[in-house]
Every structure is written in structure tokens, then in C-alpha cells.
GROMACS .gro file of C-alpha atoms in nm:
model
  296
    1MET     CA    1   4.318   6.889  14.365
    2LYS     CA    2   4.499   6.641  14.181
    3LYS     CA    3   4.910   6.609  14.134
    4LYS     CA    4   4.979   6.748  13.850
    5ARG     CA    5   5.166   6.527  13.625
    6LYS     CA    6   5.527   6.683  13.710
    7ASP     CA    7   5.454   6.630  14.053
    8VAL     CA    8   5.382   6.272  13.994
    9PHE     CA    9   5.673   6.226  13.775
   10GLN     CA   10   5.956   6.426  13.977
   11GLU     CA   11   5.763   6.192  14.284
   12GLU     CA   12   5.856   5.881  14.047
   13ARG     CA   13   6.210   6.012  14.024
   14GLU     CA   14   6.260   6.077  14.367
   15LYS     CA   15   6.152   5.743  14.468
   16VAL     CA   16   6.402   5.543  14.201
   17LYS     CA   17   6.674   5.725  14.339
   18ALA     CA   18   6.634   5.695  14.693
   19LYS     CA   19   6.588   5.329  14.630
   20ALA     CA   20   6.877   5.330  14.451
   21LYS     CA   21   7.098   5.521  14.734
   22LYS     CA   22   6.919   5.312  14.998
   23LEU     CA   23   7.028   4.955  14.916
   24GLY     CA   24   6.916   4.856  15.291
   25PRO     CA   25   7.124   4.805  15.581
   26VAL     CA   26   7.066   4.404  15.583
   27LYS     CA   27   7.167   4.398  15.262
   28LEU     CA   28   7.486   4.630  15.299
   29VAL     CA   29   7.584   4.413  15.602
   30ILE     CA   30   7.573   4.067  15.388
   31LEU     CA   31   7.759   4.208  15.073
   32ALA     CA   32   8.017   4.289  15.307
   33ILE     CA   33   8.035   3.970  15.481
   34LEU     CA   34   8.057   3.793  15.138
   35ALA     CA   35   8.332   4.024  14.998
   36ALA     CA   36   8.546   3.970  15.299
   37GLY     CA   37   8.473   3.590  15.301
   38THR     CA   38   8.580   3.623  14.947
   39VAL     CA   39   8.890   3.813  14.994
   40CYS     CA   40   8.982   3.550  15.253
   41SER     CA   41   8.980   3.270  15.054
   42PHE     CA   42   9.143   3.432  14.764
   43VAL     CA   43   9.434   3.502  15.046
   44LEU     CA   44   9.418   3.146  15.184
   45TYR     CA   45   9.368   2.990  14.806
   46ASP     CA   46   9.662   2.747  14.861
   47TYR     CA   47   9.524   2.641  15.198
   48ILE     CA   48   9.191   2.571  15.023
   49PHE     CA   49   9.206   2.474  14.700
   50GLY     CA   50   9.572   2.318  14.683
   51ALA     CA   51   9.645   1.957  14.612
   52ASP     CA   52   9.770   1.855  14.984
   53THR     CA   53   9.535   2.032  15.220
   54VAL     CA   54   9.325   1.951  15.528
   55PHE     CA   55   9.055   1.950  15.273
   56THR     CA   56   9.194   1.637  15.082
   57ALA     CA   57   9.382   1.425  15.352
   58ASP     CA   58   9.218   1.101  15.435
   59TYR     CA   59   9.026   1.058  15.780
   60GLY     CA   60   8.966   0.680  15.774
   61SER     CA   61   8.592   0.760  15.721
   62ASP     CA   62   8.368   0.793  15.412
   63PHE     CA   63   8.182   1.054  15.578
   64LEU     CA   64   8.447   1.292  15.697
   65ASN     CA   65   8.625   1.228  15.400
   66GLY     CA   66   8.344   1.373  15.206
   67LEU     CA   67   8.213   1.613  15.415
   68MET     CA   68   8.576   1.760  15.410
   69GLY     CA   69   8.581   1.750  15.036
   70ALA     CA   70   8.284   1.952  14.976
   71ILE     CA   71   8.412   2.245  15.184
   72PRO     CA   72   8.641   2.364  14.937
   73LYS     CA   73   8.297   2.358  14.672
   74ILE     CA   74   8.095   2.528  14.903
   75ILE     CA   75   8.363   2.814  14.950
   76ARG     CA   76   8.427   2.817  14.574
   77CYS     CA   77   8.037   2.887  14.547
   78VAL     CA   78   8.038   3.147  14.805
   79GLN     CA   79   8.331   3.281  14.603
   80ILE     CA   80   8.096   3.304  14.295
   81ILE     CA   81   7.782   3.386  14.467
   82SER     CA   82   7.984   3.680  14.618
   83ILE     CA   83   8.128   3.811  14.314
   84THR     CA   84   7.842   3.792  14.107
   85ALA     CA   85   7.613   3.947  14.386
   86ILE     CA   86   7.829   4.275  14.444
   87ILE     CA   87   7.838   4.301  14.017
   88THR     CA   88   7.471   4.284  14.013
   89THR     CA   89   7.423   4.540  14.245
   90LEU     CA   90   7.661   4.812  14.161
   91LEU     CA   91   7.522   4.737  13.810
   92LEU     CA   92   7.184   4.771  13.905
   93PHE     CA   93   7.248   5.060  14.143
   94ALA     CA   94   7.443   5.249  13.843
   95ILE     CA   95   7.140   5.167  13.606
   96SER     CA   96   6.902   5.292  13.882
   97HIS     CA   97   7.075   5.607  13.944
   98ILE     CA   98   7.193   5.719  13.598
   99PHE     CA   99   6.878   5.652  13.373
  100THR     CA  100   6.626   5.879  13.600
  101LYS     CA  101   6.623   6.214  13.336
  102SER     CA  102   6.278   6.089  13.198
  103GLN     CA  103   5.990   5.873  13.211
  104ARG     CA  104   6.097   5.684  12.903
  105SER     CA  105   6.459   5.600  13.065
  106ILE     CA  106   6.269   5.508  13.392
  107THR     CA  107   6.062   5.295  13.233
  108VAL     CA  108   6.382   5.137  13.007
  109SER     CA  109   6.578   5.111  13.361
  110ARG     CA  110   6.351   4.913  13.545
  111LEU     CA  111   6.312   4.665  13.223
  112CYS     CA  112   6.669   4.600  13.232
  113CYS     CA  113   6.694   4.578  13.581
  114ASN     CA  114   6.451   4.286  13.563
  115LEU     CA  115   6.613   4.100  13.244
  116ILE     CA  116   6.945   4.137  13.450
  117LYS     CA  117   6.801   3.948  13.741
  118TRP     CA  118   6.637   3.712  13.530
  119VAL     CA  119   7.007   3.627  13.347
  120VAL     CA  120   7.196   3.659  13.608
  121ALA     CA  121   7.004   3.392  13.836
  122ILE     CA  122   7.013   3.155  13.529
  123ILE     CA  123   7.360   3.167  13.478
  124LEU     CA  124   7.464   3.124  13.845
  125VAL     CA  125   7.263   2.847  13.892
  126ILE     CA  126   7.415   2.678  13.596
  127VAL     CA  127   7.802   2.774  13.755
  128VAL     CA  128   7.723   2.645  14.075
  129LEU     CA  129   7.607   2.329  13.993
  130ALA     CA  130   7.907   2.262  13.736
  131VAL     CA  131   8.119   2.342  14.079
  132TRP     CA  132   7.972   2.018  14.231
  133GLY     CA  133   8.030   1.840  13.901
  134VAL     CA  134   7.695   1.837  13.714
  135ASP     CA  135   7.738   1.819  13.300
  136THR     CA  136   7.622   2.177  13.253
  137THR     CA  137   7.674   2.070  12.867
  138ALA     CA  138   7.396   1.825  12.896
  139LEU     CA  139   7.191   2.055  13.103
  140ILE     CA  140   7.199   2.323  12.879
  141THR     CA  141   7.130   2.060  12.583
  142GLY     CA  142   6.833   1.936  12.762
  143ALA     CA  143   6.731   2.250  12.898
  144GLY     CA  144   6.728   2.342  12.520
  145VAL     CA  145   6.480   2.055  12.432
  146ILE     CA  146   6.268   2.147  12.703
  147THR     CA  147   6.214   2.507  12.656
  148LEU     CA  148   6.116   2.396  12.266
  149VAL     CA  149   5.869   2.192  12.425
  150VAL     CA  150   5.747   2.413  12.679
  151GLY     CA  151   5.775   2.695  12.435
  152LEU     CA  152   5.515   2.531  12.193
  153GLY     CA  153   5.275   2.511  12.503
  154MET     CA  154   5.354   2.867  12.624
  155GLN     CA  155   5.301   3.080  12.274
  156SER     CA  156   5.074   3.334  12.475
  157LEU     CA  157   5.386   3.402  12.738
  158ILE     CA  158   5.620   3.432  12.454
  159ALA     CA  159   5.365   3.685  12.268
  160ASP     CA  160   5.369   3.903  12.624
  161VAL     CA  161   5.717   3.922  12.645
  162VAL     CA  162   5.792   3.980  12.295
  163ALA     CA  163   5.504   4.257  12.278
  164GLY     CA  164   5.631   4.404  12.601
  165LEU     CA  165   6.002   4.443  12.468
  166PHE     CA  166   5.818   4.614  12.156
  167ILE     CA  167   5.609   4.862  12.395
  168VAL     CA  168   5.891   4.981  12.565
  169PHE     CA  169   6.153   5.038  12.288
  170GLU     CA  170   5.915   5.149  12.053
  171ASN     CA  171   5.818   5.419  12.311
  172GLU     CA  172   5.448   5.373  12.272
  173PHE     CA  173   5.387   5.480  12.625
  174ASN     CA  174   5.578   5.509  12.904
  175LEU     CA  175   5.529   5.498  13.327
  176GLY     CA  176   5.321   5.787  13.459
  177ASP     CA  177   5.104   5.804  13.086
  178ILE     CA  178   4.767   5.792  13.106
  179ILE     CA  179   4.613   5.541  12.849
  180THR     CA  180   4.287   5.410  12.723
  181VAL     CA  181   4.289   5.065  12.633
  182ASP     CA  182   3.953   4.873  12.605
  183ASP     CA  183   3.746   5.177  12.745
  184PHE     CA  184   3.958   5.124  13.071
  185ARG     CA  185   4.141   5.453  13.136
  186GLY     CA  186   4.415   5.455  13.383
  187GLU     CA  187   4.762   5.564  13.465
  188VAL     CA  188   5.063   5.339  13.370
  189VAL     CA  189   5.187   5.218  13.732
  190GLU     CA  190   5.394   4.968  13.630
  191MET     CA  191   5.548   4.808  13.311
  192GLY     CA  192   5.688   4.441  13.331
  193ILE     CA  193   5.793   4.205  13.060
  194ARG     CA  194   5.448   4.008  13.042
  195THR     CA  195   5.186   4.231  13.213
  196THR     CA  196   5.104   4.601  13.233
  197LYS     CA  197   4.938   4.759  13.527
  198LEU     CA  198   4.693   5.044  13.498
  199LYS     CA  199   4.573   5.235  13.841
  200ALA     CA  200   4.215   5.463  13.796
  201GLU     CA  201   4.028   5.574  14.094
  202GLY     CA  202   4.197   5.304  14.325
  203ASN     CA  203   4.169   5.033  14.135
  204ILE     CA  204   4.417   4.857  13.899
  205LYS     CA  205   4.385   4.620  13.606
  206ILE     CA  206   4.618   4.416  13.459
  207PHE     CA  207   4.677   4.384  13.076
  208ASN     CA  208   4.886   4.088  12.926
  209ASN     CA  209   5.097   4.297  12.688
  210SER     CA  210   5.001   4.090  12.396
  211ASP     CA  211   4.619   4.206  12.467
  212LEU     CA  212   4.758   4.578  12.454
  213ARG     CA  213   4.566   4.684  12.119
  214LYS     CA  214   4.432   4.997  11.962
  215ILE     CA  215   4.612   5.237  12.291
  216LEU     CA  216   4.495   5.529  12.289
  217ASN     CA  217   4.810   5.747  12.489
  218GLN     CA  218   4.631   6.060  12.623
  219THR     CA  219   4.950   6.206  12.726
  220ALA     CA  220   5.165   6.244  12.454
  221GLU     CA  221   4.936   6.581  12.321
  222PRO     CA  222   4.801   6.823  12.553
  223SER     CA  223   4.421   6.709  12.635
  224VAL     CA  224   4.155   6.942  12.606
  225ALA     CA  225   3.877   7.062  12.888
  226LYS     CA  226   3.537   7.153  12.756
  227ALA     CA  227   3.232   7.352  12.879
  228TYR     CA  228   2.903   7.435  12.705
  229VAL     CA  229   2.686   7.752  12.767
  230ASP     CA  230   2.306   7.744  12.609
  231ILE     CA  231   2.156   8.087  12.546
  232GLU     CA  232   1.844   8.197  12.432
  233TYR     CA  233   1.745   8.235  12.066
  234SER     CA  234   1.621   8.572  12.179
  235ALA     CA  235   1.971   8.703  12.285
  236ASP     CA  236   2.157   8.875  12.087
  237LEU     CA  237   2.460   8.665  11.966
  238GLY     CA  238   2.690   8.958  11.897
  239LYS     CA  239   2.629   9.125  12.211
  240VAL     CA  240   2.712   8.797  12.406
  241GLU     CA  241   3.032   8.740  12.193
  242GLU     CA  242   3.121   9.115  12.277
  243ILE     CA  243   3.085   9.029  12.645
  244ILE     CA  244   3.274   8.704  12.613
  245LYS     CA  245   3.606   8.882  12.409
  246ARG     CA  246   3.595   9.104  12.689
  247CYS     CA  247   3.566   8.892  12.982
  248LEU     CA  248   3.736   8.578  12.882
  249PRO     CA  249   4.124   8.750  12.952
  250GLU     CA  250   4.002   8.763  13.311
  251ILE     CA  251   3.914   8.420  13.346
  252LYS     CA  252   4.195   8.184  13.482
  253ILE     CA  253   4.181   7.848  13.564
  254ASP     CA  254   4.428   7.644  13.805
  255GLY     CA  255   4.579   7.350  13.609
  256ALA     CA  256   4.510   7.538  13.223
  257THR     CA  257   4.828   7.534  13.030
  258GLU     CA  258   4.680   7.794  12.817
  259GLY     CA  259   4.407   8.094  12.818
  260VAL     CA  260   4.019   7.989  12.803
  261GLU     CA  261   3.943   8.017  12.434
  262TYR     CA  262   3.588   8.055  12.292
  263ASN     CA  263   3.533   7.821  11.986
  264GLY     CA  264   3.212   7.979  11.847
  265VAL     CA  265   2.880   7.824  11.846
  266ASN     CA  266   2.866   7.443  11.885
  267ALA     CA  267   2.481   7.366  11.832
  268LEU     CA  268   2.180   7.439  11.781
  269GLY     CA  269   1.963   7.303  12.034
  270ALA     CA  270   1.574   7.283  12.077
  271SER     CA  271   1.573   7.570  12.304
  272GLY     CA  272   1.891   7.769  12.264
  273VAL     CA  273   2.206   7.830  12.092
  274GLN     CA  274   2.508   7.612  12.253
  275LEU     CA  275   2.848   7.813  12.274
  276TYR     CA  276   3.165   7.615  12.313
  277PHE     CA  277   3.461   7.681  12.559
  278SER     CA  278   3.766   7.505  12.586
  279VAL     CA  279   4.127   7.518  12.744
  280LYS     CA  280   4.402   7.313  12.734
  281CYS     CA  281   4.575   7.135  13.038
  282LYS     CA  282   4.725   6.828  13.113
  283GLU     CA  283   4.541   6.472  13.052
  284GLY     CA  284   4.578   6.428  13.478
  285ASP     CA  285   4.441   6.751  13.557
  286LYS     CA  286   4.179   6.720  13.254
  287PHE     CA  287   3.867   6.631  13.476
  288THR     CA  288   3.957   6.918  13.744
  289VAL     CA  289   4.029   7.146  13.518
  290GLN     CA  290   3.682   7.075  13.339
  291ARG     CA  291   3.467   7.146  13.638
  292ALA     CA  292   3.662   7.458  13.713
  293LEU     CA  293   3.584   7.586  13.355
  294ASN     CA  294   3.230   7.467  13.446
  295GLY     CA  295   3.201   7.688  13.756
  296GLU     CA  296   3.378   7.984  13.579
   0.00000   0.00000   0.00000
């Protein structure tokens, strides 16, 4: 039987927690080495960055002088990268660990983590370039002009990013929800700043966020599984309904959130009267419940 949505959400939640708790031995070792090197560099600060050190001495060779003079800059870059990496890792760990109480919190935490990574990477590049003597003011000003020019030619990308932010903060749908877009029905398996991925029957369809219009969120409210039964016109409808009333409470459907309901006559067909039965269930279990209902 298809997994219940509660199980899917629980699985997603445990996956996020496991990822937050398990940073990976390689990453931990690298962070530990960077942290140890950073501490040592601060302890030996005067010997590395002082005015009169082995790195500022004249070795009688432009190559050696340039090489020795570059070492403090390299150490400074390592300091900046180490501190940034440790703080960012702890911040991402905290966000991923804390925001796992609901589908919306997981969705928002993933988006925030992606934004933090991009912002930190851009700031880190600018700071490191400044250490090497690059005029970052002119760089930022030039980047602003370039961004404006590029932005005019990348309006669709900007529209995707803005649409993605609105989708998340307006809580239109979350990870694990089942939605229909352009007649494609699938489960939301990934939400990014630019695209959203839906999964159905082993296929994943990728939508640009700006193309997500007229969305039908089928998880917001309980879904209804339906069954239709035809009886002949010669049958006594009153007796049939008495039998239904007596036997219906005994029918139990796996995956149903409520009991089966008899909704009355649905249509008058060419050869019989069509009776309509329904039962409420979760959208992820709809087709399984509908087959079971037909069987019963």
C-alpha cells in the first residue's frame, strides 16, 4: 500500500535531522584543521603580521620577497575562510536542526540555507580579494552596473526568484504536498529559488517558479475517493437503501480518514440507476482508497 503522507513527512523530517547531525567526517576534519590553524595564527599574530618579521625581511631577490610577503596574505585568507566556514556551518546546522516541526518550516529552512550559502560565498570572495589589494569599492560599483545590464537580459530569472520567494512566504504549498500544475499532478519533492520539482510515477517534472500559475493544492483539504454502483430500474430503491444503511458501517477501508458515506442517486443511466458512495482520505492515498472502495 502507498505510504501515508504522515509517513512521508516523518521520513523527510528524519532525513533533515540526520543530515544536520551528520556533517561528515571529512568536513569535520577540515573544519578542525582550519580552526586549529586559525587559533595558531592569532597566537602568533605579531610574528606573522608584525612590521618586522621574517615575511617582511629583504632576501635580495624580488621573487623571494614577493613569495614571503604573500604568506601573511594567504594566512589572513585562511583565517577569514575558517571563521566564515565555522560560523556558516553552525548557522546552517542550527537552522536545519530547529526548523523540522512542520512541512512549511522544512521548506523555509531549505530556502534560507540556500540563500545564506550564496550570500556568504559572494561576501567571502569580495573580502578575500580585498586582502590581496583589489579595490573592492570599484569592483562592487562595477558589479552593480554589470548586474543592471545583465538583469535587463535576465528578467525571466529574476521573475523566477521573486515568484519562488512569494510561494514560500505566502505558504501556497510546501514540500510533500501534492499539487496539479498544467494537468500534471505530482508531489513536491524540491523547492528552490528558481525552480520547483514535482514527482509522479517515477518521473520528475521541473517547473520554473514564474510558470507556476493556477495551482491546485490537493493536500490543503481532505480528498474524496468515489465509487459508483448501478442497479436496475426494476429494483426496489427503498430496499436497496435499507441494505446499504445496514451494511455500510461494517465496511472498513484502509487509508480512509472517515467512514464510507452513501450520497444517494447520482444519475439515471440508460440501463439503470447509478448510486454514489464516497469516503474521505489523504490525497496521497486517494487512488489506493478508491480501488479498495470499489472492491468493497
